[in-house]
């Protein structure tokens, strides 16, 4: 599971799994960079993981900061930069902007992983790897596949 580093959304708790049952990579805004992709490649190529879930969540602070164009310091602007594609695709959609950006980001990241990871395109094409975007509702505990 590629998920957000927000302490309210630990996949092990969300899916009622014990330690060691899930391979989890967490980063604010569930965005991709080389280290994140490398971590996921390790799971797929060396641990035989066949399902990757990219899970965004409601009330994501990284997404909210991107939507409000909040001025951030240090390395934090790199997070909002990574979310700009989802922000641009969500503009004009009906509904809550933060929710729409979060969902679009999960979809975009899942699609990018399908094309980016070592051997991922052929694994996906041969049905040996599935990559799905998802959205977790903090209020209800429900996970929607997108």
mmCIF file of N, CA and C in Angstrom:
data_model
loop_
_atom_site.group_PDB
_atom_site.id
_atom_site.type_symbol
_atom_site.label_atom_id
_atom_site.label_comp_id
_atom_site.label_asym_id
_atom_site.label_seq_id
_atom_site.Cartn_x
_atom_site.Cartn_y
_atom_site.Cartn_z
ATOM 1 N N UNK A 1 0.854 -1.180 0.000
ATOM 2 C CA UNK A 1 0.000 0.000 0.000
ATOM 3 C C UNK A 1 0.887 1.226 0.000
ATOM 4 N N UNK A 2 0.633 2.121 -0.940
ATOM 5 C CA UNK A 2 1.258 3.436 -0.917
ATOM 6 C C UNK A 2 0.225 4.365 -0.313
ATOM 7 N N UNK A 3 0.512 4.861 0.873
ATOM 8 C CA UNK A 3 -0.435 5.711 1.578
ATOM 9 C C UNK A 3 0.224 6.953 2.125
ATOM 10 N N UNK A 4 -0.576 7.762 2.753
ATOM 11 C CA UNK A 4 -0.125 9.023 3.328
ATOM 12 C C UNK A 4 0.509 8.778 4.697
ATOM 13 N N UNK A 5 1.427 9.642 5.064
ATOM 14 C CA UNK A 5 2.094 9.522 6.365
ATOM 15 C C UNK A 5 1.257 10.066 7.517
ATOM 16 N N UNK A 6 0.083 10.589 7.233
ATOM 17 C CA UNK A 6 -0.828 11.093 8.265
ATOM 18 C C UNK A 6 -1.077 9.992 9.305
ATOM 19 N N UNK A 7 -0.899 10.334 10.571
ATOM 20 C CA UNK A 7 -1.027 9.334 11.643
ATOM 21 C C UNK A 7 -2.438 8.779 11.791
ATOM 22 N N UNK A 8 -3.420 9.424 11.178
ATOM 23 C CA UNK A 8 -4.806 8.963 11.291
ATOM 24 C C UNK A 8 -5.147 7.857 10.304
ATOM 25 N N UNK A 9 -4.215 7.515 9.402
ATOM 26 C CA UNK A 9 -4.557 6.573 8.333
ATOM 27 C C UNK A 9 -3.561 5.413 8.196
ATOM 28 N N UNK A 10 -3.246 4.719 9.284
ATOM 29 C CA UNK A 10 -2.331 3.582 9.152
ATOM 30 C C UNK A 10 -3.033 2.391 8.481
ATOM 31 N N UNK A 11 -2.531 1.936 7.345
ATOM 32 C CA UNK A 11 -3.191 0.837 6.636
ATOM 33 C C UNK A 11 -3.381 -0.420 7.481
ATOM 34 N N UNK A 12 -2.443 -0.705 8.380
ATOM 35 C CA UNK A 12 -2.574 -1.899 9.217
ATOM 36 C C UNK A 12 -3.836 -1.836 10.071
ATOM 37 N N UNK A 13 -4.190 -0.644 10.539
ATOM 38 C CA UNK A 13 -5.404 -0.470 11.343
ATOM 39 C C UNK A 13 -6.635 -0.446 10.443
ATOM 40 N N UNK A 14 -6.554 0.302 9.348
ATOM 41 C CA UNK A 14 -7.692 0.424 8.427
ATOM 42 C C UNK A 14 -8.155 -0.949 7.938
ATOM 43 N N UNK A 15 -7.210 -1.821 7.613
ATOM 44 C CA UNK A 15 -7.544 -3.138 7.060
ATOM 45 C C UNK A 15 -7.430 -4.262 8.092
ATOM 46 N N UNK A 16 -7.311 -3.899 9.373
ATOM 47 C CA UNK A 16 -7.263 -4.861 10.472
ATOM 48 C C UNK A 16 -6.217 -5.952 10.221
ATOM 49 N N UNK A 17 -5.001 -5.511 9.947
ATOM 50 C CA UNK A 17 -3.904 -6.427 9.668
ATOM 51 C C UNK A 17 -2.827 -6.307 10.740
ATOM 52 N N UNK A 18 -2.132 -7.390 10.973
ATOM 53 C CA UNK A 18 -1.061 -7.395 11.957
ATOM 54 C C UNK A 18 0.249 -6.905 11.370
ATOM 55 N N UNK A 19 1.222 -6.714 12.243
ATOM 56 C CA UNK A 19 2.548 -6.324 11.788
ATOM 57 C C UNK A 19 3.107 -7.405 10.875
ATOM 58 N N UNK A 20 3.656 -6.988 9.758
ATOM 59 C CA UNK A 20 4.220 -7.931 8.803
ATOM 60 C C UNK A 20 3.239 -8.462 7.783
ATOM 61 N N UNK A 21 1.958 -8.135 7.922
ATOM 62 C CA UNK A 21 0.951 -8.629 6.976
ATOM 63 C C UNK A 21 0.869 -7.790 5.704
ATOM 64 N N UNK A 22 1.238 -6.527 5.791
ATOM 65 C CA UNK A 22 1.189 -5.621 4.649
ATOM 66 C C UNK A 22 2.567 -5.021 4.416
ATOM 67 N N UNK A 23 2.874 -4.751 3.157
ATOM 68 C CA UNK A 23 4.065 -3.968 2.829
ATOM 69 C C UNK A 23 3.550 -2.556 2.588
ATOM 70 N N UNK A 24 3.982 -1.621 3.420
ATOM 71 C CA UNK A 24 3.420 -0.270 3.395
ATOM 72 C C UNK A 24 4.523 0.753 3.167
ATOM 73 N N UNK A 25 4.274 1.657 2.231
ATOM 74 C CA UNK A 25 5.140 2.803 1.991
ATOM 75 C C UNK A 25 4.287 4.033 2.239
ATOM 76 N N UNK A 26 4.756 4.911 3.145
ATOM 77 C CA UNK A 26 3.952 6.083 3.500
ATOM 78 C C UNK A 26 4.744 7.360 3.268
ATOM 79 N N UNK A 27 4.087 8.313 2.637
ATOM 80 C CA UNK A 27 4.672 9.627 2.384
ATOM 81 C C UNK A 27 3.524 10.631 2.327
ATOM 82 N N UNK A 28 3.755 11.823 2.830
ATOM 83 C CA UNK A 28 2.700 12.844 2.828
ATOM 84 C C UNK A 28 2.138 13.014 1.420
ATOM 85 N N UNK A 29 0.818 12.946 1.313
ATOM 86 C CA UNK A 29 0.147 13.128 0.029
ATOM 87 C C UNK A 29 0.245 11.944 -0.909
ATOM 88 N N UNK A 30 0.784 10.821 -0.441
ATOM 89 C CA UNK A 30 1.030 9.628 -1.258
ATOM 90 C C UNK A 30 1.512 9.972 -2.669
ATOM 91 N N UNK A 31 2.575 10.784 -2.716
ATOM 92 C CA UNK A 31 3.179 11.196 -3.983
ATOM 93 C C UNK A 31 4.356 10.284 -4.309
ATOM 94 N N UNK A 32 4.806 10.344 -5.561
ATOM 95 C CA UNK A 32 5.912 9.502 -6.003
ATOM 96 C C UNK A 32 7.206 10.289 -6.126
ATOM 97 N N UNK A 33 8.296 9.648 -5.778
ATOM 98 C CA UNK A 33 9.629 10.094 -6.151
ATOM 99 C C UNK A 33 10.449 8.821 -6.350
ATOM 100 N N UNK A 34 11.728 8.955 -6.660
ATOM 101 C CA UNK A 34 12.541 7.777 -6.964
ATOM 102 C C UNK A 34 12.619 6.797 -5.799
ATOM 103 N N UNK A 35 12.715 7.302 -4.585
ATOM 104 C CA UNK A 35 12.840 6.410 -3.430
ATOM 105 C C UNK A 35 11.544 5.640 -3.176
ATOM 106 N N UNK A 36 10.421 6.304 -3.387
ATOM 107 C CA UNK A 36 9.123 5.640 -3.220
ATOM 108 C C UNK A 36 8.970 4.545 -4.268
ATOM 109 N N UNK A 37 9.278 4.870 -5.525
ATOM 110 C CA UNK A 37 9.185 3.871 -6.592
ATOM 111 C C UNK A 37 10.125 2.705 -6.304
ATOM 112 N N UNK A 38 11.339 3.000 -5.855
ATOM 113 C CA UNK A 38 12.299 1.936 -5.537
ATOM 114 C C UNK A 38 11.771 1.031 -4.428
ATOM 115 N N UNK A 39 11.143 1.608 -3.429
ATOM 116 C CA UNK A 39 10.576 0.812 -2.335
ATOM 117 C C UNK A 39 9.477 -0.113 -2.836
ATOM 118 N N UNK A 40 8.653 0.395 -3.736
ATOM 119 C CA UNK A 40 7.569 -0.415 -4.296
ATOM 120 C C UNK A 40 8.131 -1.480 -5.239
ATOM 121 N N UNK A 41 9.151 -1.109 -6.023
ATOM 122 C CA UNK A 41 9.804 -2.098 -6.886
ATOM 123 C C UNK A 41 10.354 -3.261 -6.059
ATOM 124 N N UNK A 42 10.949 -2.952 -4.928
ATOM 125 C CA UNK A 42 11.479 -4.010 -4.062
ATOM 126 C C UNK A 42 10.367 -4.983 -3.663
ATOM 127 N N UNK A 43 9.231 -4.441 -3.275
ATOM 128 C CA UNK A 43 8.113 -5.293 -2.862
ATOM 129 C C UNK A 43 7.644 -6.188 -4.001
ATOM 130 N N UNK A 44 7.553 -5.625 -5.190
ATOM 131 C CA UNK A 44 7.051 -6.383 -6.340
ATOM 132 C C UNK A 44 8.084 -7.395 -6.828
ATOM 133 N N UNK A 45 9.323 -6.945 -6.994
ATOM 134 C CA UNK A 45 10.339 -7.785 -7.623
ATOM 135 C C UNK A 45 10.995 -8.786 -6.674
ATOM 136 N N UNK A 46 11.010 -8.488 -5.368
ATOM 137 C CA UNK A 46 11.707 -9.372 -4.437
ATOM 138 C C UNK A 46 10.797 -10.042 -3.405
ATOM 139 N N UNK A 47 9.632 -9.468 -3.175
ATOM 140 C CA UNK A 47 8.701 -10.058 -2.212
ATOM 141 C C UNK A 47 7.465 -10.633 -2.894
ATOM 142 N N UNK A 48 7.435 -10.550 -4.224
ATOM 143 C CA UNK A 48 6.343 -11.094 -5.037
ATOM 144 C C UNK A 48 4.984 -10.482 -4.721
ATOM 145 N N UNK A 49 4.974 -9.209 -4.386
ATOM 146 C CA UNK A 49 3.709 -8.498 -4.185
ATOM 147 C C UNK A 49 3.008 -8.381 -5.538
ATOM 148 N N UNK A 50 1.740 -8.740 -5.589
ATOM 149 C CA UNK A 50 0.992 -8.732 -6.847
ATOM 150 C C UNK A 50 -0.116 -7.685 -6.872
ATOM 151 N N UNK A 51 -0.338 -7.002 -5.759
ATOM 152 C CA UNK A 51 -1.381 -5.981 -5.680
ATOM 153 C C UNK A 51 -0.820 -4.756 -4.975
ATOM 154 N N UNK A 52 -0.940 -3.617 -5.634
ATOM 155 C CA UNK A 52 -0.542 -2.344 -5.040
ATOM 156 C C UNK A 52 -1.778 -1.464 -4.962
ATOM 157 N N UNK A 53 -2.019 -0.905 -3.794
ATOM 158 C CA UNK A 53 -3.098 0.058 -3.616
ATOM 159 C C UNK A 53 -2.470 1.419 -3.336
ATOM 160 N N UNK A 54 -2.884 2.413 -4.103
ATOM 161 C CA UNK A 54 -2.489 3.800 -3.855
ATOM 162 C C UNK A 54 -3.678 4.442 -3.159
ATOM 163 N N UNK A 55 -3.529 4.743 -1.868
ATOM 164 C CA UNK A 55 -4.678 5.162 -1.066
ATOM 165 C C UNK A 55 -4.535 6.594 -0.557
ATOM 166 N N UNK A 56 -5.387 7.464 -1.091
ATOM 167 C CA UNK A 56 -5.527 8.812 -0.552
ATOM 168 C C UNK A 56 -6.571 8.791 0.547
ATOM 169 N N UNK A 57 -6.733 9.927 1.226
ATOM 170 C CA UNK A 57 -7.713 9.960 2.316
ATOM 171 C C UNK A 57 -8.325 11.342 2.466
ATOM 172 N N UNK A 58 -9.489 11.377 3.081
ATOM 173 C CA UNK A 58 -10.170 12.649 3.337
ATOM 174 C C UNK A 58 -9.340 13.488 4.302
ATOM 175 N N UNK A 59 -9.515 14.789 4.208
ATOM 176 C CA UNK A 59 -8.861 15.759 5.093
ATOM 177 C C UNK A 59 -7.336 15.680 5.041
ATOM 178 N N UNK A 60 -6.779 15.395 3.885
ATOM 179 C CA UNK A 60 -5.328 15.299 3.735
ATOM 180 C C UNK A 60 -4.706 16.696 3.800
ATOM 181 N N UNK A 61 -3.811 16.899 4.743
ATOM 182 C CA UNK A 61 -3.174 18.197 4.927
ATOM 183 C C UNK A 61 -2.300 18.610 3.757
ATOM 184 N N UNK A 62 -1.592 17.661 3.150
ATOM 185 C CA UNK A 62 -0.744 17.980 2.001
ATOM 186 C C UNK A 62 -1.588 18.461 0.829
ATOM 187 N N UNK A 63 -2.709 17.804 0.607
ATOM 188 C CA UNK A 63 -3.599 18.212 -0.480
ATOM 189 C C UNK A 63 -4.244 19.553 -0.158
ATOM 190 N N UNK A 64 -4.684 19.741 1.068
ATOM 191 C CA UNK A 64 -5.297 21.019 1.464
ATOM 192 C C UNK A 64 -4.320 22.170 1.266
ATOM 193 N N UNK A 65 -3.051 21.976 1.630
ATOM 194 C CA UNK A 65 -2.042 23.021 1.441
ATOM 195 C C UNK A 65 -1.852 23.334 -0.035
ATOM 196 N N UNK A 66 -1.939 22.314 -0.878
ATOM 197 C CA UNK A 66 -1.817 22.517 -2.322
ATOM 198 C C UNK A 66 -3.006 23.303 -2.851
ATOM 199 N N UNK A 67 -4.196 22.963 -2.387
ATOM 200 C CA UNK A 67 -5.419 23.617 -2.871
ATOM 201 C C UNK A 67 -5.503 25.080 -2.454
ATOM 202 N N UNK A 68 -4.961 25.415 -1.295
ATOM 203 C CA UNK A 68 -5.036 26.796 -0.798
ATOM 204 C C UNK A 68 -3.794 27.601 -1.154
ATOM 205 N N UNK A 69 -2.864 26.960 -1.859
ATOM 206 C CA UNK A 69 -1.603 27.614 -2.245
ATOM 207 C C UNK A 69 -0.871 28.168 -1.029
ATOM 208 N N UNK A 70 -0.957 27.421 0.072
ATOM 209 C CA UNK A 70 -0.301 27.814 1.316
ATOM 210 C C UNK A 70 1.210 27.940 1.101
ATOM 211 N N UNK A 71 1.814 28.976 1.658
ATOM 212 C CA UNK A 71 3.257 29.173 1.553
ATOM 213 C C UNK A 71 3.953 28.220 2.522
ATOM 214 N N UNK A 72 4.775 27.351 1.998
ATOM 215 C CA UNK A 72 5.454 26.351 2.808
ATOM 216 C C UNK A 72 6.960 26.584 2.768
ATOM 217 N N UNK A 73 7.634 26.143 3.810
ATOM 218 C CA UNK A 73 9.074 26.350 3.910
ATOM 219 C C UNK A 73 9.835 25.053 3.676
ATOM 220 N N UNK A 74 11.146 25.193 3.546
ATOM 221 C CA UNK A 74 12.022 24.035 3.425
ATOM 222 C C UNK A 74 11.729 23.214 2.187
ATOM 223 N N UNK A 75 11.626 21.912 2.373
ATOM 224 C CA UNK A 75 11.375 20.990 1.261
ATOM 225 C C UNK A 75 9.887 20.741 1.021
ATOM 226 N N UNK A 76 9.034 21.324 1.849
ATOM 227 C CA UNK A 76 7.591 21.081 1.725
ATOM 228 C C UNK A 76 7.003 21.486 0.378
ATOM 229 N N UNK A 77 7.512 22.536 -0.288
ATOM 230 C CA UNK A 77 6.951 22.856 -1.604
ATOM 231 C C UNK A 77 7.059 21.713 -2.618
ATOM 232 N N UNK A 78 8.006 20.800 -2.431
ATOM 233 C CA UNK A 78 8.108 19.672 -3.361
ATOM 234 C C UNK A 78 6.873 18.777 -3.287
ATOM 235 N N UNK A 79 6.246 18.706 -2.122
ATOM 236 C CA UNK A 79 5.001 17.938 -1.999
ATOM 237 C C UNK A 79 3.877 18.591 -2.786
ATOM 238 N N UNK A 80 3.728 19.893 -2.611
ATOM 239 C CA UNK A 80 2.644 20.570 -3.324
ATOM 240 C C UNK A 80 2.910 20.578 -4.825
ATOM 241 N N UNK A 81 4.171 20.675 -5.224
ATOM 242 C CA UNK A 81 4.506 20.612 -6.645
ATOM 243 C C UNK A 81 4.067 19.271 -7.223
ATOM 244 N N UNK A 82 4.316 18.191 -6.478
ATOM 245 C CA UNK A 82 3.948 16.853 -6.941
ATOM 246 C C UNK A 82 2.434 16.679 -7.052
ATOM 247 N N UNK A 83 1.681 17.479 -6.315
ATOM 248 C CA UNK A 83 0.216 17.377 -6.332
ATOM 249 C C UNK A 83 -0.438 18.321 -7.335
ATOM 250 N N UNK A 84 0.329 19.182 -7.977
ATOM 251 C CA UNK A 84 -0.241 20.177 -8.886
ATOM 252 C C UNK A 84 -0.979 19.567 -10.070
ATOM 253 N N UNK A 85 -0.495 18.439 -10.598
ATOM 254 C CA UNK A 85 -1.181 17.800 -11.727
ATOM 255 C C UNK A 85 -2.608 17.413 -11.329
ATOM 256 N N UNK A 86 -2.742 16.847 -10.139
ATOM 257 C CA UNK A 86 -4.078 16.470 -9.653
ATOM 258 C C UNK A 86 -4.924 17.708 -9.394
ATOM 259 N N UNK A 87 -4.305 18.769 -8.883
ATOM 260 C CA UNK A 87 -5.041 20.016 -8.653
ATOM 261 C C UNK A 87 -5.581 20.553 -9.965
ATOM 262 N N UNK A 88 -4.770 20.562 -10.993
ATOM 263 C CA UNK A 88 -5.215 21.072 -12.293
ATOM 264 C C UNK A 88 -6.320 20.218 -12.891
ATOM 265 N N UNK A 89 -6.246 18.904 -12.729
ATOM 266 C CA UNK A 89 -7.284 18.038 -13.298
ATOM 267 C C UNK A 89 -8.590 18.114 -12.510
ATOM 268 N N UNK A 90 -8.517 18.487 -11.229
ATOM 269 C CA UNK A 90 -9.723 18.536 -10.392
ATOM 270 C C UNK A 90 -10.452 19.871 -10.469
ATOM 271 N N UNK A 91 -9.778 20.907 -10.936
ATOM 272 C CA UNK A 91 -10.427 22.220 -11.023
ATOM 273 C C UNK A 91 -11.633 22.136 -11.945
ATOM 274 N N UNK A 92 -12.726 22.715 -11.524
ATOM 275 C CA UNK A 92 -13.936 22.720 -12.326
ATOM 276 C C UNK A 92 -14.849 21.533 -12.074
ATOM 277 N N UNK A 93 -14.384 20.536 -11.357
ATOM 278 C CA UNK A 93 -15.254 19.401 -11.034
ATOM 279 C C UNK A 93 -16.195 19.796 -9.906
ATOM 280 N N UNK A 94 -17.374 19.206 -9.916
ATOM 281 C CA UNK A 94 -18.329 19.443 -8.835
ATOM 282 C C UNK A 94 -17.842 18.753 -7.570
ATOM 283 N N UNK A 95 -18.238 19.307 -6.433
ATOM 284 C CA UNK A 95 -17.880 18.694 -5.160
ATOM 285 C C UNK A 95 -16.722 19.397 -4.488
ATOM 286 N N UNK A 96 -16.229 18.776 -3.434
ATOM 287 C CA UNK A 96 -15.160 19.338 -2.616
ATOM 288 C C UNK A 96 -13.822 19.261 -3.348
ATOM 289 N N UNK A 97 -13.119 20.387 -3.442
ATOM 290 C CA UNK A 97 -11.859 20.436 -4.179
ATOM 291 C C UNK A 97 -10.804 19.519 -3.559
ATOM 292 N N UNK A 98 -10.651 19.550 -2.242
ATOM 293 C CA UNK A 98 -9.631 18.716 -1.592
ATOM 294 C C UNK A 98 -9.913 17.234 -1.849
ATOM 295 N N UNK A 99 -11.163 16.831 -1.732
ATOM 296 C CA UNK A 99 -11.519 15.432 -2.002
ATOM 297 C C UNK A 99 -11.240 15.064 -3.454
ATOM 298 N N UNK A 100 -11.621 15.945 -4.377
ATOM 299 C CA UNK A 100 -11.398 15.666 -5.797
ATOM 300 C C UNK A 100 -9.914 15.580 -6.135
ATOM 301 N N UNK A 101 -9.108 16.479 -5.563
ATOM 302 C CA UNK A 101 -7.662 16.445 -5.813
ATOM 303 C C UNK A 101 -7.065 15.166 -5.237
ATOM 304 N N UNK A 102 -7.497 14.794 -4.044
ATOM 305 C CA UNK A 102 -6.986 13.574 -3.414
ATOM 306 C C UNK A 102 -7.296 12.351 -4.270
ATOM 307 N N UNK A 103 -8.519 12.262 -4.758
ATOM 308 C CA UNK A 103 -8.904 11.124 -5.598
ATOM 309 C C UNK A 103 -8.153 11.139 -6.924
ATOM 310 N N UNK A 104 -8.070 12.318 -7.563
ATOM 311 C CA UNK A 104 -7.341 12.408 -8.830
ATOM 312 C C UNK A 104 -5.871 12.049 -8.640
ATOM 313 N N UNK A 105 -5.294 12.466 -7.515
ATOM 314 C CA UNK A 105 -3.898 12.136 -7.253
ATOM 315 C C UNK A 105 -3.703 10.627 -7.118
ATOM 316 N N UNK A 106 -4.590 9.957 -6.400
ATOM 317 C CA UNK A 106 -4.476 8.499 -6.260
ATOM 318 C C UNK A 106 -4.562 7.818 -7.627
ATOM 319 N N UNK A 107 -5.471 8.288 -8.462
ATOM 320 C CA UNK A 107 -5.616 7.733 -9.814
ATOM 321 C C UNK A 107 -4.355 7.998 -10.631
ATOM 322 N N UNK A 108 -3.867 9.244 -10.593
ATOM 323 C CA UNK A 108 -2.667 9.609 -11.355
ATOM 324 C C UNK A 108 -1.449 8.799 -10.916
ATOM 325 N N UNK A 109 -1.268 8.663 -9.608
ATOM 326 C CA UNK A 109 -0.114 7.926 -9.087
ATOM 327 C C UNK A 109 -0.207 6.450 -9.470
ATOM 328 N N UNK A 110 -1.391 5.875 -9.391
ATOM 329 C CA UNK A 110 -1.566 4.472 -9.795
ATOM 330 C C UNK A 110 -1.214 4.297 -11.272
ATOM 331 N N UNK A 111 -1.682 5.220 -12.120
ATOM 332 C CA UNK A 111 -1.371 5.144 -13.547
ATOM 333 C C UNK A 111 0.122 5.321 -13.798
ATOM 334 N N UNK A 112 0.739 6.257 -13.074
ATOM 335 C CA UNK A 112 2.176 6.486 -13.241
ATOM 336 C C UNK A 112 2.987 5.265 -12.812
ATOM 337 N N UNK A 113 2.580 4.638 -11.721
ATOM 338 C CA UNK A 113 3.277 3.426 -11.272
ATOM 339 C C UNK A 113 3.202 2.318 -12.316
ATOM 340 N N UNK A 114 2.070 2.204 -12.979
ATOM 341 C CA UNK A 114 1.909 1.182 -14.020
ATOM 342 C C UNK A 114 2.954 1.338 -15.116
ATOM 343 N N UNK A 115 3.395 2.568 -15.343
ATOM 344 C CA UNK A 115 4.330 2.852 -16.430
ATOM 345 C C UNK A 115 5.765 3.046 -15.956
ATOM 346 N N UNK A 116 5.972 3.319 -14.661
ATOM 347 C CA UNK A 116 7.272 3.760 -14.164
ATOM 348 C C UNK A 116 8.116 2.655 -13.568
ATOM 349 N N UNK A 117 7.516 1.781 -12.806
ATOM 350 C CA UNK A 117 8.280 0.765 -12.094
ATOM 351 C C UNK A 117 8.987 -0.198 -13.032
ATOM 352 N N UNK A 118 10.139 -0.702 -12.584
ATOM 353 C CA UNK A 118 10.881 -1.676 -13.383
ATOM 354 C C UNK A 118 10.013 -2.907 -13.624
ATOM 355 N N UNK A 119 9.792 -3.219 -14.876
ATOM 356 C CA UNK A 119 8.991 -4.374 -15.313
ATOM 357 C C UNK A 119 7.497 -4.226 -15.019
ATOM 358 N N UNK A 120 7.072 -3.114 -14.430
ATOM 359 C CA UNK A 120 5.654 -2.958 -14.092
ATOM 360 C C UNK A 120 4.750 -2.998 -15.320
ATOM 361 N N UNK A 121 5.101 -2.323 -16.442
ATOM 362 C CA UNK A 121 4.180 -2.372 -17.591
ATOM 363 C C UNK A 121 3.881 -3.795 -18.051
ATOM 364 N N UNK A 122 4.917 -4.631 -18.178
ATOM 365 C CA UNK A 122 4.664 -6.002 -18.642
ATOM 366 C C UNK A 122 3.990 -6.853 -17.576
ATOM 367 N N UNK A 123 4.295 -6.614 -16.308
ATOM 368 C CA UNK A 123 3.615 -7.350 -15.240
ATOM 369 C C UNK A 123 2.126 -7.021 -15.207
ATOM 370 N N UNK A 124 1.799 -5.746 -15.375
ATOM 371 C CA UNK A 124 0.392 -5.335 -15.415
ATOM 372 C C UNK A 124 -0.287 -5.931 -16.646
ATOM 373 N N UNK A 125 0.373 -5.828 -17.790
ATOM 374 C CA UNK A 125 -0.200 -6.346 -19.037
ATOM 375 C C UNK A 125 -0.444 -7.853 -18.967
ATOM 376 N N UNK A 126 0.429 -8.573 -18.279
ATOM 377 C CA UNK A 126 0.295 -10.029 -18.152
ATOM 378 C C UNK A 126 -0.504 -10.452 -16.922
ATOM 379 N N UNK A 127 -1.210 -9.501 -16.308
ATOM 380 C CA UNK A 127 -2.055 -9.753 -15.134
ATOM 381 C C UNK A 127 -1.296 -10.378 -13.962
ATOM 382 N N UNK A 128 -0.025 -10.029 -13.823
ATOM 383 C CA UNK A 128 0.763 -10.501 -12.687
ATOM 384 C C UNK A 128 0.912 -9.414 -11.629
ATOM 385 N N UNK A 129 0.453 -8.217 -11.970
ATOM 386 C CA UNK A 129 0.485 -7.088 -11.046
ATOM 387 C C UNK A 129 -0.749 -6.234 -11.290
ATOM 388 N N UNK A 130 -1.432 -5.894 -10.218
ATOM 389 C CA UNK A 130 -2.594 -5.009 -10.283
ATOM 390 C C UNK A 130 -2.301 -3.794 -9.416
ATOM 391 N N UNK A 131 -2.575 -2.617 -9.965
ATOM 392 C CA UNK A 131 -2.368 -1.370 -9.231
ATOM 393 C C UNK A 131 -3.695 -0.631 -9.208
ATOM 394 N N UNK A 132 -4.224 -0.395 -8.004
ATOM 395 C CA UNK A 132 -5.543 0.221 -7.875
ATOM 396 C C UNK A 132 -5.474 1.492 -7.031
ATOM 397 N N UNK A 133 -6.194 2.529 -7.458
ATOM 398 C CA UNK A 133 -6.325 3.726 -6.624
ATOM 399 C C UNK A 133 -7.499 3.566 -5.668
ATOM 400 N N UNK A 134 -7.376 4.181 -4.491
ATOM 401 C CA UNK A 134 -8.432 4.075 -3.482
ATOM 402 C C UNK A 134 -8.506 5.365 -2.678
ATOM 403 N N UNK A 135 -9.630 5.516 -1.972
ATOM 404 C CA UNK A 135 -9.875 6.709 -1.151
ATOM 405 C C UNK A 135 -10.463 6.262 0.180
ATOM 406 N N UNK A 136 -9.810 6.670 1.269
ATOM 407 C CA UNK A 136 -10.245 6.317 2.618
ATOM 408 C C UNK A 136 -10.993 7.487 3.242
ATOM 409 N N UNK A 137 -12.186 7.213 3.763
ATOM 410 C CA UNK A 137 -13.007 8.222 4.439
ATOM 411 C C UNK A 137 -12.715 8.161 5.937
ATOM 412 N N UNK A 138 -12.091 9.215 6.461
ATOM 413 C CA UNK A 138 -11.768 9.246 7.891
ATOM 414 C C UNK A 138 -13.014 9.108 8.759
ATOM 415 N N UNK A 139 -14.095 9.750 8.373
ATOM 416 C CA UNK A 139 -15.301 9.772 9.194
ATOM 417 C C UNK A 139 -16.005 8.436 9.310
ATOM 418 N N UNK A 140 -15.971 7.643 8.243
ATOM 419 C CA UNK A 140 -16.718 6.382 8.229
ATOM 420 C C UNK A 140 -15.828 5.146 8.311
ATOM 421 N N UNK A 141 -14.556 5.299 7.998
ATOM 422 C CA UNK A 141 -13.663 4.151 7.949
ATOM 423 C C UNK A 141 -13.798 3.342 6.674
ATOM 424 N N UNK A 142 -14.562 3.855 5.714
ATOM 425 C CA UNK A 142 -14.806 3.148 4.462
ATOM 426 C C UNK A 142 -13.696 3.457 3.457
ATOM 427 N N UNK A 143 -13.308 2.438 2.683
ATOM 428 C CA UNK A 143 -12.346 2.599 1.597
ATOM 429 C C UNK A 143 -13.077 2.361 0.282
ATOM 430 N N UNK A 144 -13.016 3.348 -0.604
ATOM 431 C CA UNK A 144 -13.608 3.219 -1.935
ATOM 432 C C UNK A 144 -12.507 2.954 -2.948
ATOM 433 N N UNK A 145 -12.707 1.967 -3.811
ATOM 434 C CA UNK A 145 -11.823 1.798 -4.953
ATOM 435 C C UNK A 145 -12.257 2.794 -6.010
ATOM 436 N N UNK A 146 -11.306 3.436 -6.625
ATOM 437 C CA UNK A 146 -11.630 4.487 -7.603
ATOM 438 C C UNK A 146 -11.535 3.960 -9.022
#
